[in-house]
PDB file of C-alpha atoms in Angstrom:
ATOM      1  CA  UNK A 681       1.105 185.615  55.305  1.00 34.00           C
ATOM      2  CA  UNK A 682      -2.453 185.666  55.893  1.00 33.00           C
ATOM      3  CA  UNK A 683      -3.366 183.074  53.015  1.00 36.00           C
ATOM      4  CA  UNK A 684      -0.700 180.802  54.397  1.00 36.00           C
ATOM      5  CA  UNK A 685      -2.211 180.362  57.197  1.00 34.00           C
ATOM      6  CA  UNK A 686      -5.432 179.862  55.863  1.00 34.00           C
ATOM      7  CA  UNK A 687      -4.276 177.129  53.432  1.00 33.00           C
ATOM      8  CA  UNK A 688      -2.187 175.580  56.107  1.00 32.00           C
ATOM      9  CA  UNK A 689      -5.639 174.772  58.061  1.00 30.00           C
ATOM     10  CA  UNK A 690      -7.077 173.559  55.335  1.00 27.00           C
ATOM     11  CA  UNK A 691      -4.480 171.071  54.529  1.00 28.00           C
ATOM     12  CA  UNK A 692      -4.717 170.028  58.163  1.00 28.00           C
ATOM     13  CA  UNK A 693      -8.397 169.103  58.027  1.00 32.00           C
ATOM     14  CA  UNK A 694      -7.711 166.139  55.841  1.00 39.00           C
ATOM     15  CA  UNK A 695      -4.115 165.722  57.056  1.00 40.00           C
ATOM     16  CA  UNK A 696      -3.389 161.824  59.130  1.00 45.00           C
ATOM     17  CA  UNK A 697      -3.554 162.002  62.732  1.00 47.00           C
ATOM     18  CA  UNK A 698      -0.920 160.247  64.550  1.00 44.00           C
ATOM     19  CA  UNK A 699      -2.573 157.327  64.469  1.00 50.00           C
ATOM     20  CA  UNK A 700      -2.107 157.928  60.727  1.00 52.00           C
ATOM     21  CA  UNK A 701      -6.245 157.890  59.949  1.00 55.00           C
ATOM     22  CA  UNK A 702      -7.085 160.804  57.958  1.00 55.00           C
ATOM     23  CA  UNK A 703     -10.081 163.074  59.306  1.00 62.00           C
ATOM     24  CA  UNK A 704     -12.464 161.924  56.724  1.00 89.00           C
ATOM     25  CA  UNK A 705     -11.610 158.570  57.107  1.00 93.00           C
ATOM     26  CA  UNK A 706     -14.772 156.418  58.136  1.00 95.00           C
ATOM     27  CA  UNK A 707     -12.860 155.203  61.107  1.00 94.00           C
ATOM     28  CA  UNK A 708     -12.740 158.089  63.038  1.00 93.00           C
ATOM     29  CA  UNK A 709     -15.328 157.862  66.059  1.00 94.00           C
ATOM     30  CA  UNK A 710     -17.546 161.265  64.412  1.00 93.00           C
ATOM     31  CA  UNK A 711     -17.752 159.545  61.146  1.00 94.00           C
ATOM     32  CA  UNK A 712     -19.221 156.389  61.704  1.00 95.00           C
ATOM     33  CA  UNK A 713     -22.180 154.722  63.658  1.00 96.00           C
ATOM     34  CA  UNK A 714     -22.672 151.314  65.534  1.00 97.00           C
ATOM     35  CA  UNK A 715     -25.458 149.406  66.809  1.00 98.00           C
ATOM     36  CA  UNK A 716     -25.970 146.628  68.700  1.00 98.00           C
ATOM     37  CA  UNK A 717     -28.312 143.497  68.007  1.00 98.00           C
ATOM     38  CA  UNK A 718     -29.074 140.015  69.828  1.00 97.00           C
ATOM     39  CA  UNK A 719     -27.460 137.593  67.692  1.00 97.00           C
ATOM     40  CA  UNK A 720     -27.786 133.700  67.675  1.00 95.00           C
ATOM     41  CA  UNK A 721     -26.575 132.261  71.495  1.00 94.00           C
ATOM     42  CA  UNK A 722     -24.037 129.274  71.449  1.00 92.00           C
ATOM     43  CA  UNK A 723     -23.558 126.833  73.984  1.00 90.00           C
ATOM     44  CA  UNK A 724     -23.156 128.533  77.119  1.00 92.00           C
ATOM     45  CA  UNK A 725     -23.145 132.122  75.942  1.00 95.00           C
ATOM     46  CA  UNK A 726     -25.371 134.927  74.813  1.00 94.00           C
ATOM     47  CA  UNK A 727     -23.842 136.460  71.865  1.00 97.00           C
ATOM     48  CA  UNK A 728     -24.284 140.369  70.381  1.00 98.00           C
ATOM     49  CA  UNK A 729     -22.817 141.650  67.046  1.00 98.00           C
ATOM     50  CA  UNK A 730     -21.859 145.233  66.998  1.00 98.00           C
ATOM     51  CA  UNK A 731     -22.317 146.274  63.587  1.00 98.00           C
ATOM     52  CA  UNK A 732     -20.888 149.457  62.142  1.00 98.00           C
ATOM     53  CA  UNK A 733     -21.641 151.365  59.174  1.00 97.00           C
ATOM     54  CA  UNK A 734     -20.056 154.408  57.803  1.00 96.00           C
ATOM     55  CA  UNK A 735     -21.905 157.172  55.153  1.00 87.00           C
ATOM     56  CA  UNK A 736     -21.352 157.777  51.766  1.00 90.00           C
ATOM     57  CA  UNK A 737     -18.350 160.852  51.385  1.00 92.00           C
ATOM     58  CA  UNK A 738     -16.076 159.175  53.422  1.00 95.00           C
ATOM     59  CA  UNK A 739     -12.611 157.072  52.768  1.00 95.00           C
ATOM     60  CA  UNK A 740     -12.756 153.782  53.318  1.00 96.00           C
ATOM     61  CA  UNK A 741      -9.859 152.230  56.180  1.00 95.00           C
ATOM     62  CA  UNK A 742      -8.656 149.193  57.721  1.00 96.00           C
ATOM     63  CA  UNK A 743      -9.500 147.645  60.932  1.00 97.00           C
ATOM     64  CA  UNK A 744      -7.956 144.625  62.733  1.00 97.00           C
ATOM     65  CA  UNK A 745      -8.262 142.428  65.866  1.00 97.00           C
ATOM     66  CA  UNK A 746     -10.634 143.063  68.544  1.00 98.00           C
ATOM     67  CA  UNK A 747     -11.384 146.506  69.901  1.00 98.00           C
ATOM     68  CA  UNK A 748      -9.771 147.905  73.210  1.00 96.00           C
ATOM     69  CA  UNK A 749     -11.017 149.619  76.162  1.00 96.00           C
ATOM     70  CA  UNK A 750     -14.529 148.344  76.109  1.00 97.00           C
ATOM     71  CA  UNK A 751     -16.742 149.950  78.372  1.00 97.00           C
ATOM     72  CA  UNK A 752     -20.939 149.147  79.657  1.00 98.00           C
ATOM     73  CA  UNK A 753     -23.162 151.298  80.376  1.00 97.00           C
ATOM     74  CA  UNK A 754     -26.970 151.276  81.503  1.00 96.00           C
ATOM     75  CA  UNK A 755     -28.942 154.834  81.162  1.00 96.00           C
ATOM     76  CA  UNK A 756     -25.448 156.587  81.086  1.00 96.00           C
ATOM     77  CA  UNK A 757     -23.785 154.888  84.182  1.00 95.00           C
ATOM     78  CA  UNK A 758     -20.517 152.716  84.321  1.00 95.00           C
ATOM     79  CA  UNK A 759     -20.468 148.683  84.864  1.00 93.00           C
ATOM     80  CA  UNK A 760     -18.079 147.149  86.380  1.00 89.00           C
ATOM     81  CA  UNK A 761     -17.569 144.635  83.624  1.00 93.00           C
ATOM     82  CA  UNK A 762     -13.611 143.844  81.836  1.00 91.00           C
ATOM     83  CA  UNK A 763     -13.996 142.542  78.640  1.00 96.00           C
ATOM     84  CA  UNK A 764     -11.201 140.104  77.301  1.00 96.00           C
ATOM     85  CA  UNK A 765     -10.259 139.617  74.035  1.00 97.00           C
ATOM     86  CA  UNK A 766     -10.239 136.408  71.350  1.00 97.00           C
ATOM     87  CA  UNK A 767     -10.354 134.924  68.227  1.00 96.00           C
ATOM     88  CA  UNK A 768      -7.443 136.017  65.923  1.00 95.00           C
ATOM     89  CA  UNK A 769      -6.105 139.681  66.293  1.00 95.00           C
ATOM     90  CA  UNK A 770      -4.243 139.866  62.851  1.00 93.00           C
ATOM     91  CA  UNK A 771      -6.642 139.694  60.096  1.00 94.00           C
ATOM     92  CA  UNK A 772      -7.393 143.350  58.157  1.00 97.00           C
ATOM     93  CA  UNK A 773     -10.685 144.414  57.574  1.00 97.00           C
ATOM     94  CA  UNK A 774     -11.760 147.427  54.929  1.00 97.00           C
ATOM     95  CA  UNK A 775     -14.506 149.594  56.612  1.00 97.00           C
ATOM     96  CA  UNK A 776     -15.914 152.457  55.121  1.00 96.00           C
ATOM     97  CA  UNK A 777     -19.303 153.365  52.633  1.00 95.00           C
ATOM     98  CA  UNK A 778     -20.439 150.412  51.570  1.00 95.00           C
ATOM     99  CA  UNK A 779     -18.789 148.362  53.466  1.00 96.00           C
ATOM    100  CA  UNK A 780     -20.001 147.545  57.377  1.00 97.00           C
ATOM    101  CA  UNK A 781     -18.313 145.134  59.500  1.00 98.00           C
ATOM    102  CA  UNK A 782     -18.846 143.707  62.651  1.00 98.00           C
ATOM    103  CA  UNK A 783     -17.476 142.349  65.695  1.00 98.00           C
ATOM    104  CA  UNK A 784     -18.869 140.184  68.204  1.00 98.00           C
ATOM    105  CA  UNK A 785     -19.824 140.263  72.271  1.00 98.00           C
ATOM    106  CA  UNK A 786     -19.594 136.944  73.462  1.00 97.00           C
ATOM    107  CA  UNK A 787     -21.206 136.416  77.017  1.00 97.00           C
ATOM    108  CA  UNK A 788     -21.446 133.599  79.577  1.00 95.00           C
ATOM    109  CA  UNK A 789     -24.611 132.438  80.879  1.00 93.00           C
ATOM    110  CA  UNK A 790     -24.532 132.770  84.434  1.00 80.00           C
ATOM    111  CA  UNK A 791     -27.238 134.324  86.769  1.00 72.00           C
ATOM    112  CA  UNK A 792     -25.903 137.274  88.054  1.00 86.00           C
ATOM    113  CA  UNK A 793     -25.595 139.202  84.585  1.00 90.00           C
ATOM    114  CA  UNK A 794     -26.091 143.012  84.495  1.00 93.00           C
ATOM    115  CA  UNK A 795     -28.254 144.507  82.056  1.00 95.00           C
ATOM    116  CA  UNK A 796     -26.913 147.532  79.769  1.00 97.00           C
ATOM    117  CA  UNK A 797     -27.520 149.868  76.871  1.00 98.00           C
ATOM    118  CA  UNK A 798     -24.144 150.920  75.656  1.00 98.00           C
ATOM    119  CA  UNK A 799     -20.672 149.869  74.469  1.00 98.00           C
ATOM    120  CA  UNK A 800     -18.144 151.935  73.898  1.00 97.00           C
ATOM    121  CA  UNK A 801     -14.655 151.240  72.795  1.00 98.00           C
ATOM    122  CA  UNK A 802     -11.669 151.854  70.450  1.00 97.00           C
ATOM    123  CA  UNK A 803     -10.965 150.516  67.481  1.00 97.00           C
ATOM    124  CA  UNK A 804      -7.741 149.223  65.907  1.00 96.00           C
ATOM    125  CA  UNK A 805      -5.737 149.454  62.689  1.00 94.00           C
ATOM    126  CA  UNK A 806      -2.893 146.927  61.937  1.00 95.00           C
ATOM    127  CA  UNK A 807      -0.640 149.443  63.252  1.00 92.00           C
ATOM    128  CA  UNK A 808      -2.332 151.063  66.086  1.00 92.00           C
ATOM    129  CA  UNK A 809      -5.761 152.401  67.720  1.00 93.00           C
ATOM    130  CA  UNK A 810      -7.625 155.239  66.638  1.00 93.00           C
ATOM    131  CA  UNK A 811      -7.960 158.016  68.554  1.00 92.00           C
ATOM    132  CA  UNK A 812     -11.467 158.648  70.164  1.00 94.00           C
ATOM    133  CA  UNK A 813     -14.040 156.242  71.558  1.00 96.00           C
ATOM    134  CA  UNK A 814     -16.928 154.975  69.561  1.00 97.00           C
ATOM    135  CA  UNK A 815     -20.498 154.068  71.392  1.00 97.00           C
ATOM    136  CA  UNK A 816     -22.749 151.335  69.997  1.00 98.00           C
ATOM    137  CA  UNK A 817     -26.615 151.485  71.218  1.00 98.00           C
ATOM    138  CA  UNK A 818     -28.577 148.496  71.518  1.00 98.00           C
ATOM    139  CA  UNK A 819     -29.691 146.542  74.849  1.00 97.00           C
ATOM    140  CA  UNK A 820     -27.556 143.461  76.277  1.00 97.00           C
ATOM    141  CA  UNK A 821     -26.649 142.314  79.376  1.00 96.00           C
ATOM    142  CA  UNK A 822     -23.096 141.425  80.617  1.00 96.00           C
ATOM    143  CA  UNK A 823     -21.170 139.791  82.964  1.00 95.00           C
ATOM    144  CA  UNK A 824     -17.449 138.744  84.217  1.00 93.00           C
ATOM    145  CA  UNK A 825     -15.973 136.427  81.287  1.00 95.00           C
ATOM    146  CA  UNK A 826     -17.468 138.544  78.765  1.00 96.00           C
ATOM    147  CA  UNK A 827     -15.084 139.301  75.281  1.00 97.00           C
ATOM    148  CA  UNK A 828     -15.390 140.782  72.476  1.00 98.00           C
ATOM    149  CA  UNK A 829     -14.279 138.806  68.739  1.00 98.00           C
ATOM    150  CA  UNK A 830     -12.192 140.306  66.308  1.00 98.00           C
ATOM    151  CA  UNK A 831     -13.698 142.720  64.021  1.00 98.00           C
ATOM    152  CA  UNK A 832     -15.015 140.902  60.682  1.00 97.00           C
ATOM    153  CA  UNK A 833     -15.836 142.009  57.030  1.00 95.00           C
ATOM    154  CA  UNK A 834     -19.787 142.412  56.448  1.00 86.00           C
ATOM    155  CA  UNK A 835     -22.654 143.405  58.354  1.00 64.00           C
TER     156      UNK A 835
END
């Protein structure tokens, strides 16, 4: 009885969660990292890529459409900033080693932006979220009308 129970927690360590994301997967919030860079502006906006890599050892997984719950933060405290969503919500991404993607924070120009030094958020798969929240590092400001692009192949 004793080994059961041992193997049975084994098997669970690599099982899918509900989500149906594996524990090794490179999706899952412990197994990745994300970082957050000025990028070029456009007309009217400041624009910041989240890019996020995964290490070698684990699977690789799919992504798609923007992530959800996106959150600021300066020196660990809560904006007050919603960020919307665009671009195209259905294309599929493969993250994992090897293979960084990225998404984009698009921002208007307007004078009363707030500075911060965090994003965090929750990815999607074509069929869901994933559990947990991931945090990206990297300083940016914000401001109402900011959204966040779908999540795109490449770093």
């Amino acid at each position: 009885m004793l080994v059961g129970a041992a193997g049975a927690g084994v098997a669970q360590a690599s099982a899918p969660t509900a989500a149906g994301i594996a524990t090794t997967s490179a999706c899952r919030p412990a197994n990745h990292m994300a970082k957050i860079a000025q990028a070029p502006a456009s007309s009217g906006h400041h624009h910041y890529r989240v890019t996020l890599t995964a290490a070698p050892g684990y699977e690789s997984c799919r992504l798609a459409g923007s992530p959800t719950d996106v959150r600021f933060y300066r020196h660990g405290t809560p904006d007050a900033v919603t960020a919307g969503q665009y671009g195209p919500q259905h294309m599929v991404v493969t993250f994992g080693p090897g293979h960084p993607v990225h998404f984009d924070i698009q921002v208007p120009n307007r004078a009363r932006s707030t500075s911060a030094d965090e994003a965090s958020f929750t990815l999607r798969t074509p069929d869901g979220v994933i559990p947990g929240e991931t945090s990206a590092y990297g300083r940016l400001t914000v401001t109402s009308g900011t959204v966040i692009g779908p999540v795109q192949p490449r770093a």
